[in-house]
Amino acid sequence: MPAGSDTLWDIAIAEVEKRENAEGDDEGVEISEKSVLFMGNKNGGKTTIILRCLDREESPKPTLALEYTFGRRARRHNRPKDIAHFWELGGGTSLVELIRIPITSSNVKAFAIVLVLDLSKPDELWTTMESLLQVTRNHVNKILTKLGKTNPEVATEIKQRMWNNLQKDHPDYELVDPFPLPLVIIGSKYDIFHEFDSEVRKIISKTLRFVSHYYGASLVFTSKSEALLLKARILINNLAFGFDKSKSVSVDHSRPLFIPAGLDSLNQIGAPPASDSDIGKLHANTPLELWKKVFEKTFPPKGSCDLQYTRDPAQDLQYAEYEVDVMRAQKKQCF
C-alpha cells in the first residue's frame, strides 16, 4: 500500500521492484512436464475430448495412427505454465503396438492413460478395453523391469504410486490389481447410450464400475454436452497438470457416472449382473474373468478381425496426391 506522501514515480518504482521479485521467485519453481496417451474405440470421440481439454475450437479429424499435441497450464496465478504432452492412438486396437513410441523409460514416471470406450457399441467394449490395456500393461511392466536394474528408486516409486488411490484400510485393498500407470476410463457417447433399455445400461455401467475399481482407475461418462465434457476435463487436468480432482461421486445408473479413483467399492458395485445359477456354470479363475464372461454372454464380442480392420490410408481419396499416385501405379506395374 503506497504511503500518502509517495509520488507517482515512487509508486512506479515500487511496482517494478515487486514484479522483479515475483519473477525471481519463479526461477526456483520447477515446471512440471507430464504425458497422457488417449486410446480407445475408433471414432469414439478421443480427438473431441482432447480439443476440449485444450480449449481449441477446431473440427476433429480422423486420427490415422499416432498423433501428438501439447498444452500449457499454470496451476497458480503468476506461476510458470506446466507442460502436458497429449498423444492419441488411432485405429482402435489395430495399431496398439505403437504405444511403444510415446511410453519410454525416460517419461514413464510422469505418464498416464485415458481409455475412451464408445458406450454405443457394447459388443466392442470388452475386447477393445482388454486388448489396449493388456498390451500397454505388458509394455510398461517391461520398462519397470529394466528400470529395476538401472534406476531401482524410480521403479519402486512408480510401483508404490499404483496404490495411492486406495487406502490400506479400504476393504478391497487385497482384491484389486491397480494398473501400473494412472488411468482414467471415459465412456463416450452417453447421449446414445441413454436411449438404451434401462437393464442394458445397468449391466454396462456396473461392469465398467467394476473394471475401473479393479484397475484403480477413475470412471466418467461423457458426450458432446458441455457439462459432461467438463467433468471429463477435470479428471484429465488432474493427470496432465496436477490440478485437484473432484471428490464428488455419481453412481446412479440412470445418470452419467462420475467416480474418481478409490471412491467406489465392490460392496457398492454388487455381484455380476447374472443369476446365481448362471454364475455357477461359468468357470473363471479371477473376478475380472468372471465379469468378462457375464458381460460377453449378454454382449457377444465382435471378431477380432472386425475390430482390427482399418482401411489402408494409401487408398483413401481424401489423401490423394496425383504425382505420388501415378508413381505408385507405375511401380506396381514393374513387379
mmCIF file of C-alpha atoms in Angstrom:
data_model
loop_
_atom_site.group_PDB
_atom_site.id
_atom_site.type_symbol
_atom_site.label_atom_id
_atom_site.label_comp_id
_atom_site.label_asym_id
_atom_site.label_seq_id
_atom_site.Cartn_x
_atom_site.Cartn_y
_atom_site.Cartn_z
ATOM 1 C CA MET A 1 0.000 0.000 0.000
ATOM 2 C CA PRO A 2 1.720 3.270 -1.088
ATOM 3 C CA ALA A 3 2.127 5.973 1.560
ATOM 4 C CA GLY A 4 0.167 9.173 1.140
ATOM 5 C CA SER A 5 3.394 11.135 0.524
ATOM 6 C CA ASP A 6 4.618 8.826 -2.290
ATOM 7 C CA THR A 7 4.902 10.415 -5.698
ATOM 8 C CA LEU A 8 3.739 8.696 -8.868
ATOM 9 C CA TRP A 9 7.413 7.945 -9.599
ATOM 10 C CA ASP A 10 7.864 6.256 -6.178
ATOM 11 C CA ILE A 11 4.799 4.113 -6.786
ATOM 12 C CA ALA A 12 6.084 3.101 -10.248
ATOM 13 C CA ILE A 13 9.489 2.087 -8.829
ATOM 14 C CA ALA A 14 7.820 0.020 -6.092
ATOM 15 C CA GLU A 15 5.647 -1.767 -8.680
ATOM 16 C CA VAL A 16 8.678 -2.645 -10.855
ATOM 17 C CA GLU A 17 10.566 -3.994 -7.827
ATOM 18 C CA LYS A 18 7.527 -6.056 -6.857
ATOM 19 C CA ARG A 19 7.329 -7.640 -10.324
ATOM 20 C CA GLU A 20 11.076 -8.342 -10.411
ATOM 21 C CA ASN A 21 10.865 -10.069 -7.036
ATOM 22 C CA ALA A 22 7.948 -12.181 -8.266
ATOM 23 C CA GLU A 23 9.932 -13.216 -11.341
ATOM 24 C CA GLY A 24 12.871 -14.083 -9.120
ATOM 25 C CA ASP A 25 10.632 -16.343 -7.040
ATOM 26 C CA ASP A 26 9.617 -18.198 -10.233
ATOM 27 C CA GLU A 27 13.219 -19.108 -11.018
ATOM 28 C CA GLY A 28 13.183 -21.721 -8.280
ATOM 29 C CA VAL A 29 9.811 -23.141 -9.337
ATOM 30 C CA GLU A 30 10.130 -26.406 -11.236
ATOM 31 C CA ILE A 31 7.996 -26.668 -14.371
ATOM 32 C CA SER A 32 6.035 -29.907 -14.423
ATOM 33 C CA GLU A 33 6.054 -31.949 -17.620
ATOM 34 C CA LYS A 34 3.653 -34.874 -17.997
ATOM 35 C CA SER A 35 2.390 -37.081 -20.814
ATOM 36 C CA VAL A 36 -1.063 -38.549 -21.460
ATOM 37 C CA LEU A 37 -1.935 -41.199 -24.052
ATOM 38 C CA PHE A 38 -5.533 -41.353 -25.312
ATOM 39 C CA MET A 39 -6.645 -44.705 -26.719
ATOM 40 C CA GLY A 40 -9.936 -46.487 -27.319
ATOM 41 C CA ASN A 41 -12.590 -47.289 -29.911
ATOM 42 C CA LYS A 42 -12.141 -45.981 -33.412
ATOM 43 C CA ASN A 43 -14.365 -42.897 -33.861
ATOM 44 C CA GLY A 44 -15.047 -42.964 -30.134
ATOM 45 C CA GLY A 45 -14.544 -39.242 -29.535
ATOM 46 C CA LYS A 46 -10.921 -39.094 -28.340
ATOM 47 C CA THR A 47 -9.982 -36.112 -30.515
ATOM 48 C CA THR A 48 -13.052 -34.152 -29.417
ATOM 49 C CA ILE A 49 -12.138 -34.670 -25.760
ATOM 50 C CA ILE A 50 -8.525 -33.584 -26.326
ATOM 51 C CA LEU A 51 -9.568 -30.431 -28.188
ATOM 52 C CA ARG A 52 -11.997 -29.541 -25.407
ATOM 53 C CA CYS A 53 -9.316 -30.024 -22.754
ATOM 54 C CA LEU A 54 -7.042 -27.644 -24.655
ATOM 55 C CA ASP A 55 -9.812 -25.087 -25.336
ATOM 56 C CA ARG A 56 -9.327 -25.401 -29.085
ATOM 57 C CA GLU A 57 -12.197 -24.533 -31.390
ATOM 58 C CA GLU A 58 -11.307 -26.976 -34.155
ATOM 59 C CA SER A 59 -13.294 -29.613 -36.006
ATOM 60 C CA PRO A 60 -11.959 -33.060 -35.078
ATOM 61 C CA LYS A 61 -10.290 -35.005 -37.879
ATOM 62 C CA PRO A 62 -9.796 -38.778 -38.117
ATOM 63 C CA THR A 63 -6.639 -39.971 -36.381
ATOM 64 C CA LEU A 64 -4.727 -42.270 -38.718
ATOM 65 C CA ALA A 65 -2.038 -43.680 -36.454
ATOM 66 C CA LEU A 66 -0.372 -41.825 -33.593
ATOM 67 C CA GLU A 67 -0.795 -38.076 -33.264
ATOM 68 C CA TYR A 68 0.764 -35.570 -30.895
ATOM 69 C CA THR A 69 -0.096 -32.170 -29.494
ATOM 70 C CA PHE A 70 0.609 -30.351 -26.248
ATOM 71 C CA GLY A 71 -0.957 -27.948 -23.809
ATOM 72 C CA ARG A 72 0.235 -25.490 -21.169
ATOM 73 C CA ARG A 73 -1.436 -24.542 -17.895
ATOM 74 C CA ALA A 74 -0.424 -22.589 -14.807
ATOM 75 C CA ARG A 75 -1.526 -24.205 -11.567
ATOM 76 C CA ARG A 76 -1.472 -20.847 -9.802
ATOM 77 C CA HIS A 77 -1.603 -17.216 -10.815
ATOM 78 C CA ASN A 78 1.751 -15.643 -11.710
ATOM 79 C CA ARG A 79 3.478 -19.019 -11.948
ATOM 80 C CA PRO A 80 5.200 -20.679 -14.940
ATOM 81 C CA LYS A 81 2.942 -22.840 -17.082
ATOM 82 C CA ASP A 82 3.309 -26.597 -16.790
ATOM 83 C CA ILE A 83 3.501 -28.654 -19.978
ATOM 84 C CA ALA A 84 1.391 -31.676 -20.901
ATOM 85 C CA HIS A 85 2.138 -33.850 -23.921
ATOM 86 C CA PHE A 86 -1.020 -35.344 -25.434
ATOM 87 C CA TRP A 87 -0.699 -38.463 -27.581
ATOM 88 C CA GLU A 88 -3.631 -40.045 -29.409
ATOM 89 C CA LEU A 89 -3.645 -43.597 -30.753
ATOM 90 C CA GLY A 90 -5.907 -44.014 -33.775
ATOM 91 C CA GLY A 91 -7.278 -47.140 -35.414
ATOM 92 C CA GLY A 92 -8.915 -48.690 -32.355
ATOM 93 C CA THR A 93 -6.969 -51.847 -31.457
ATOM 94 C CA SER A 94 -5.287 -52.307 -34.846
ATOM 95 C CA LEU A 95 -2.288 -50.067 -34.088
ATOM 96 C CA VAL A 96 -1.838 -50.821 -30.401
ATOM 97 C CA GLU A 97 1.844 -51.718 -30.836
ATOM 98 C CA LEU A 98 2.505 -48.014 -31.484
ATOM 99 C CA ILE A 99 2.175 -47.344 -27.755
ATOM 100 C CA ARG A 100 5.876 -48.217 -27.521
ATOM 101 C CA ILE A 101 6.688 -44.861 -29.147
ATOM 102 C CA PRO A 102 5.296 -42.432 -26.539
ATOM 103 C CA ILE A 103 5.795 -44.579 -23.403
ATOM 104 C CA THR A 104 9.507 -44.852 -22.630
ATOM 105 C CA SER A 105 11.756 -45.407 -19.640
ATOM 106 C CA SER A 106 12.592 -41.688 -19.616
ATOM 107 C CA ASN A 107 8.988 -40.483 -19.212
ATOM 108 C CA VAL A 108 7.089 -43.417 -17.679
ATOM 109 C CA LYS A 109 7.284 -41.808 -14.235
ATOM 110 C CA ALA A 110 5.115 -38.914 -15.471
ATOM 111 C CA PHE A 111 2.849 -40.837 -17.858
ATOM 112 C CA ALA A 112 -0.900 -41.503 -17.696
ATOM 113 C CA ILE A 113 -3.513 -43.286 -19.800
ATOM 114 C CA VAL A 114 -7.009 -42.201 -20.857
ATOM 115 C CA LEU A 115 -9.100 -45.055 -22.258
ATOM 116 C CA VAL A 116 -12.124 -43.834 -24.244
ATOM 117 C CA LEU A 117 -14.809 -46.504 -24.724
ATOM 118 C CA ASP A 118 -17.771 -45.998 -27.048
ATOM 119 C CA LEU A 119 -20.855 -46.764 -24.926
ATOM 120 C CA SER A 120 -22.983 -47.060 -28.065
ATOM 121 C CA LYS A 121 -21.049 -50.211 -29.115
ATOM 122 C CA PRO A 122 -21.208 -52.663 -26.198
ATOM 123 C CA ASP A 123 -20.232 -55.593 -28.450
ATOM 124 C CA GLU A 124 -16.822 -53.941 -28.958
ATOM 125 C CA LEU A 125 -16.378 -52.666 -25.437
ATOM 126 C CA TRP A 126 -14.664 -55.508 -23.590
ATOM 127 C CA THR A 127 -12.441 -56.606 -26.479
ATOM 128 C CA THR A 128 -11.260 -53.044 -27.081
ATOM 129 C CA MET A 129 -10.606 -52.426 -23.407
ATOM 130 C CA GLU A 130 -8.852 -55.734 -22.806
ATOM 131 C CA SER A 131 -6.618 -55.537 -25.870
ATOM 132 C CA LEU A 132 -5.451 -51.959 -25.308
ATOM 133 C CA LEU A 133 -4.881 -52.254 -21.567
ATOM 134 C CA GLN A 134 -3.170 -55.635 -21.807
ATOM 135 C CA VAL A 135 -0.608 -54.526 -24.393
ATOM 136 C CA THR A 136 0.000 -51.269 -22.522
ATOM 137 C CA ARG A 137 0.441 -53.060 -19.215
ATOM 138 C CA ASN A 138 2.893 -55.569 -20.687
ATOM 139 C CA HIS A 139 4.942 -52.761 -22.229
ATOM 140 C CA VAL A 140 5.032 -50.745 -19.001
ATOM 141 C CA ASN A 141 5.967 -53.825 -16.964
ATOM 142 C CA LYS A 142 8.930 -54.448 -19.275
ATOM 143 C CA ILE A 143 10.048 -50.849 -18.760
ATOM 144 C CA LEU A 144 9.712 -51.225 -14.984
ATOM 145 C CA THR A 145 11.739 -54.438 -15.055
ATOM 146 C CA LYS A 146 14.573 -52.638 -16.866
ATOM 147 C CA LEU A 147 14.307 -49.643 -14.525
ATOM 148 C CA GLY A 148 14.541 -52.027 -11.591
ATOM 149 C CA LYS A 149 18.096 -52.749 -12.721
ATOM 150 C CA THR A 150 19.159 -49.287 -13.901
ATOM 151 C CA ASN A 151 17.146 -46.978 -11.627
ATOM 152 C CA PRO A 152 15.509 -49.018 -8.837
ATOM 153 C CA GLU A 153 14.361 -45.936 -6.900
ATOM 154 C CA VAL A 154 12.174 -44.738 -9.791
ATOM 155 C CA ALA A 155 10.815 -48.246 -10.409
ATOM 156 C CA THR A 156 9.894 -48.596 -6.733
ATOM 157 C CA GLU A 157 8.266 -45.154 -6.674
ATOM 158 C CA ILE A 158 6.077 -45.993 -9.689
ATOM 159 C CA LYS A 159 5.006 -49.326 -8.188
ATOM 160 C CA GLN A 160 4.136 -47.704 -4.865
ATOM 161 C CA ARG A 161 2.220 -44.921 -6.616
ATOM 162 C CA MET A 162 -0.087 -47.527 -8.163
ATOM 163 C CA TRP A 163 -1.718 -47.887 -4.762
ATOM 164 C CA ASN A 164 -2.022 -44.177 -3.966
ATOM 165 C CA ASN A 165 -5.724 -44.055 -4.837
ATOM 166 C CA LEU A 166 -6.643 -46.852 -2.427
ATOM 167 C CA GLN A 167 -6.091 -46.537 1.308
ATOM 168 C CA LYS A 168 -4.673 -49.585 3.079
ATOM 169 C CA ASP A 169 -7.797 -49.787 5.224
ATOM 170 C CA HIS A 170 -10.054 -49.944 2.132
ATOM 171 C CA PRO A 171 -11.999 -53.239 2.285
ATOM 172 C CA ASP A 172 -10.962 -54.103 -1.299
ATOM 173 C CA TYR A 173 -7.236 -53.464 -0.860
ATOM 174 C CA GLU A 174 -6.334 -57.154 -1.292
ATOM 175 C CA LEU A 175 -8.881 -57.771 -4.056
ATOM 176 C CA VAL A 176 -7.842 -55.309 -6.765
ATOM 177 C CA ASP A 177 -4.968 -55.153 -9.252
ATOM 178 C CA PRO A 178 -4.078 -51.494 -9.955
ATOM 179 C CA PHE A 179 -2.911 -50.527 -13.423
ATOM 180 C CA PRO A 180 0.796 -49.557 -13.427
ATOM 181 C CA LEU A 181 0.053 -46.037 -14.722
ATOM 182 C CA PRO A 182 -2.621 -43.530 -13.633
ATOM 183 C CA LEU A 183 -5.738 -44.441 -15.622
ATOM 184 C CA VAL A 184 -8.997 -42.691 -16.487
ATOM 185 C CA ILE A 185 -11.751 -44.621 -18.276
ATOM 186 C CA ILE A 186 -14.201 -42.473 -20.235
ATOM 187 C CA GLY A 187 -17.488 -43.863 -21.513
ATOM 188 C CA SER A 188 -18.269 -41.683 -24.541
ATOM 189 C CA LYS A 189 -21.490 -41.056 -26.495
ATOM 190 C CA TYR A 190 -23.661 -41.099 -23.392
ATOM 191 C CA ASP A 191 -26.416 -39.365 -25.369
ATOM 192 C CA ILE A 192 -26.850 -42.535 -27.475
ATOM 193 C CA PHE A 193 -26.279 -44.861 -24.528
ATOM 194 C CA HIS A 194 -29.008 -43.080 -22.567
ATOM 195 C CA GLU A 195 -31.583 -44.295 -25.116
ATOM 196 C CA PHE A 196 -30.748 -47.956 -24.390
ATOM 197 C CA ASP A 197 -33.025 -50.158 -22.290
ATOM 198 C CA SER A 198 -32.503 -49.460 -18.582
ATOM 199 C CA GLU A 199 -31.383 -53.029 -17.858
ATOM 200 C CA VAL A 200 -28.784 -52.859 -20.643
ATOM 201 C CA ARG A 201 -27.478 -49.567 -19.249
ATOM 202 C CA LYS A 202 -27.255 -51.089 -15.792
ATOM 203 C CA ILE A 203 -25.197 -54.080 -16.987
ATOM 204 C CA ILE A 204 -22.733 -51.879 -18.873
ATOM 205 C CA SER A 205 -22.476 -49.357 -16.035
ATOM 206 C CA LYS A 206 -21.894 -51.988 -13.338
ATOM 207 C CA THR A 207 -19.287 -53.732 -15.480
ATOM 208 C CA LEU A 208 -17.344 -50.535 -16.134
ATOM 209 C CA ARG A 209 -17.556 -49.641 -12.453
ATOM 210 C CA PHE A 210 -16.026 -52.997 -11.561
ATOM 211 C CA VAL A 211 -13.256 -52.762 -14.170
ATOM 212 C CA SER A 212 -12.382 -49.198 -13.160
ATOM 213 C CA HIS A 213 -12.287 -50.055 -9.469
ATOM 214 C CA TYR A 214 -10.297 -53.244 -10.102
ATOM 215 C CA TYR A 215 -7.655 -51.284 -12.027
ATOM 216 C CA GLY A 216 -7.619 -48.340 -9.617
ATOM 217 C CA ALA A 217 -8.973 -46.054 -12.339
ATOM 218 C CA SER A 218 -11.361 -43.108 -12.430
ATOM 219 C CA LEU A 219 -14.579 -43.504 -14.433
ATOM 220 C CA VAL A 220 -16.667 -40.843 -16.154
ATOM 221 C CA PHE A 221 -19.427 -40.930 -18.773
ATOM 222 C CA THR A 222 -19.480 -38.107 -21.293
ATOM 223 C CA SER A 223 -20.997 -36.873 -24.547
ATOM 224 C CA LYS A 224 -20.937 -33.663 -26.562
ATOM 225 C CA SER A 225 -22.732 -31.994 -23.657
ATOM 226 C CA GLU A 226 -20.588 -29.185 -22.254
ATOM 227 C CA ALA A 227 -21.434 -30.164 -18.671
ATOM 228 C CA LEU A 228 -20.323 -33.780 -19.167
ATOM 229 C CA LEU A 229 -17.188 -32.783 -21.087
ATOM 230 C CA LEU A 230 -16.282 -30.519 -18.178
ATOM 231 C CA LYS A 231 -16.369 -33.492 -15.796
ATOM 232 C CA ALA A 232 -14.039 -35.466 -18.051
ATOM 233 C CA ARG A 233 -11.792 -32.433 -18.299
ATOM 234 C CA ILE A 234 -11.486 -32.263 -14.501
ATOM 235 C CA LEU A 235 -10.065 -35.788 -14.367
ATOM 236 C CA ILE A 236 -7.763 -35.239 -17.353
ATOM 237 C CA ASN A 237 -6.435 -31.955 -15.943
ATOM 238 C CA ASN A 238 -5.545 -33.868 -12.798
ATOM 239 C CA LEU A 239 -3.464 -36.326 -14.858
ATOM 240 C CA ALA A 240 -1.918 -33.733 -17.162
ATOM 241 C CA PHE A 241 -1.365 -30.716 -14.926
ATOM 242 C CA GLY A 242 -1.760 -31.949 -11.371
ATOM 243 C CA PHE A 243 -4.950 -29.966 -10.723
ATOM 244 C CA ASP A 244 -7.115 -31.123 -7.842
ATOM 245 C CA LYS A 245 -9.597 -33.786 -8.851
ATOM 246 C CA SER A 246 -13.199 -33.587 -7.762
ATOM 247 C CA LYS A 247 -14.302 -35.698 -4.809
ATOM 248 C CA SER A 248 -17.931 -35.700 -5.912
ATOM 249 C CA VAL A 249 -19.354 -39.084 -6.898
ATOM 250 C CA SER A 250 -22.298 -40.149 -9.080
ATOM 251 C CA VAL A 251 -23.075 -43.892 -9.071
ATOM 252 C CA ASP A 252 -26.736 -43.731 -10.125
ATOM 253 C CA HIS A 253 -27.009 -45.985 -13.204
ATOM 254 C CA SER A 254 -29.820 -43.840 -14.582
ATOM 255 C CA ARG A 255 -27.445 -40.876 -14.769
ATOM 256 C CA PRO A 256 -23.926 -40.272 -16.169
ATOM 257 C CA LEU A 257 -21.377 -41.964 -13.898
ATOM 258 C CA PHE A 258 -18.591 -39.951 -12.298
ATOM 259 C CA ILE A 259 -16.351 -41.875 -9.901
ATOM 260 C CA PRO A 260 -12.809 -40.673 -9.116
ATOM 261 C CA ALA A 261 -10.318 -43.461 -8.426
ATOM 262 C CA GLY A 262 -10.582 -45.052 -4.996
ATOM 263 C CA LEU A 263 -14.086 -43.793 -4.206
ATOM 264 C CA ASP A 264 -16.002 -46.943 -5.191
ATOM 265 C CA SER A 265 -16.167 -50.383 -3.583
ATOM 266 C CA LEU A 266 -17.032 -53.943 -4.587
ATOM 267 C CA ASN A 267 -19.781 -53.933 -1.974
ATOM 268 C CA GLN A 268 -21.440 -50.892 -3.597
ATOM 269 C CA ILE A 269 -20.971 -52.265 -7.120
ATOM 270 C CA GLY A 270 -22.534 -55.610 -6.233
ATOM 271 C CA ALA A 271 -22.268 -59.018 -7.881
ATOM 272 C CA PRO A 272 -22.008 -59.520 -11.655
ATOM 273 C CA PRO A 273 -25.420 -58.973 -13.310
ATOM 274 C CA ALA A 274 -26.424 -62.635 -13.679
ATOM 275 C CA SER A 275 -28.402 -65.212 -11.707
ATOM 276 C CA ASP A 276 -26.592 -67.396 -9.174
ATOM 277 C CA SER A 277 -27.261 -70.464 -11.304
ATOM 278 C CA ASP A 278 -25.741 -68.811 -14.392
ATOM 279 C CA ILE A 279 -22.695 -67.651 -12.446
ATOM 280 C CA GLY A 280 -22.259 -71.184 -11.090
ATOM 281 C CA LYS A 281 -21.959 -72.522 -14.638
ATOM 282 C CA LEU A 282 -19.186 -70.099 -15.541
ATOM 283 C CA HIS A 283 -15.611 -71.184 -14.901
ATOM 284 C CA ALA A 284 -13.388 -68.224 -14.030
ATOM 285 C CA ASN A 285 -10.030 -68.005 -12.293
ATOM 286 C CA THR A 286 -10.288 -64.334 -11.302
ATOM 287 C CA PRO A 287 -13.086 -61.845 -10.541
ATOM 288 C CA LEU A 288 -12.141 -59.945 -13.719
ATOM 289 C CA GLU A 289 -12.552 -63.097 -15.808
ATOM 290 C CA LEU A 290 -15.952 -63.767 -14.220
ATOM 291 C CA TRP A 291 -17.208 -60.264 -15.059
ATOM 292 C CA LYS A 292 -15.900 -60.679 -18.597
ATOM 293 C CA LYS A 293 -17.819 -63.920 -19.141
ATOM 294 C CA VAL A 294 -21.033 -62.463 -17.729
ATOM 295 C CA PHE A 295 -20.687 -59.332 -19.869
ATOM 296 C CA GLU A 296 -19.889 -61.204 -23.088
ATOM 297 C CA LYS A 297 -22.807 -63.555 -22.547
ATOM 298 C CA THR A 298 -25.082 -60.516 -22.828
ATOM 299 C CA PHE A 299 -22.998 -58.747 -25.482
ATOM 300 C CA PRO A 300 -21.189 -61.337 -27.649
ATOM 301 C CA PRO A 301 -17.999 -59.657 -28.888
ATOM 302 C CA LYS A 302 -17.240 -58.870 -32.484
ATOM 303 C CA GLY A 303 -14.500 -60.937 -34.090
ATOM 304 C CA SER A 304 -11.005 -59.548 -33.578
ATOM 305 C CA CYS A 305 -10.620 -59.191 -37.335
ATOM 306 C CA ASP A 306 -13.606 -56.830 -37.399
ATOM 307 C CA LEU A 307 -12.068 -54.664 -34.686
ATOM 308 C CA GLN A 308 -8.595 -54.675 -36.170
ATOM 309 C CA TYR A 309 -9.673 -53.886 -39.712
ATOM 310 C CA THR A 310 -8.654 -50.444 -40.784
ATOM 311 C CA ARG A 311 -8.762 -49.022 -44.281
ATOM 312 C CA ASP A 312 -5.405 -48.510 -45.982
ATOM 313 C CA PRO A 313 -4.771 -44.732 -45.867
ATOM 314 C CA ALA A 314 -2.946 -45.030 -49.199
ATOM 315 C CA GLN A 315 -6.277 -45.909 -50.818
ATOM 316 C CA ASP A 316 -8.238 -43.120 -49.141
ATOM 317 C CA LEU A 317 -9.333 -40.458 -51.644
ATOM 318 C CA GLN A 318 -9.038 -37.645 -49.090
ATOM 319 C CA TYR A 319 -5.255 -38.143 -49.150
ATOM 320 C CA ALA A 320 -4.929 -38.330 -52.945
ATOM 321 C CA GLU A 321 -1.760 -36.801 -54.464
ATOM 322 C CA TYR A 322 -1.687 -37.123 -58.246
ATOM 323 C CA GLU A 323 2.107 -37.292 -58.787
ATOM 324 C CA VAL A 324 2.669 -39.757 -55.959
ATOM 325 C CA ASP A 325 -0.250 -41.953 -57.020
ATOM 326 C CA VAL A 326 0.984 -42.097 -60.631
ATOM 327 C CA MET A 327 4.459 -43.165 -59.489
ATOM 328 C CA ARG A 328 3.000 -45.840 -57.194
ATOM 329 C CA ALA A 329 0.879 -47.185 -60.051
ATOM 330 C CA GLN A 330 3.937 -47.335 -62.328
ATOM 331 C CA LYS A 331 5.939 -49.117 -59.642
ATOM 332 C CA LYS A 332 3.211 -51.747 -59.228
ATOM 333 C CA GLN A 333 3.276 -52.451 -62.975
ATOM 334 C CA CYS A 334 7.018 -53.177 -62.789
ATOM 335 C CA PHE A 335 6.523 -56.066 -60.384
#
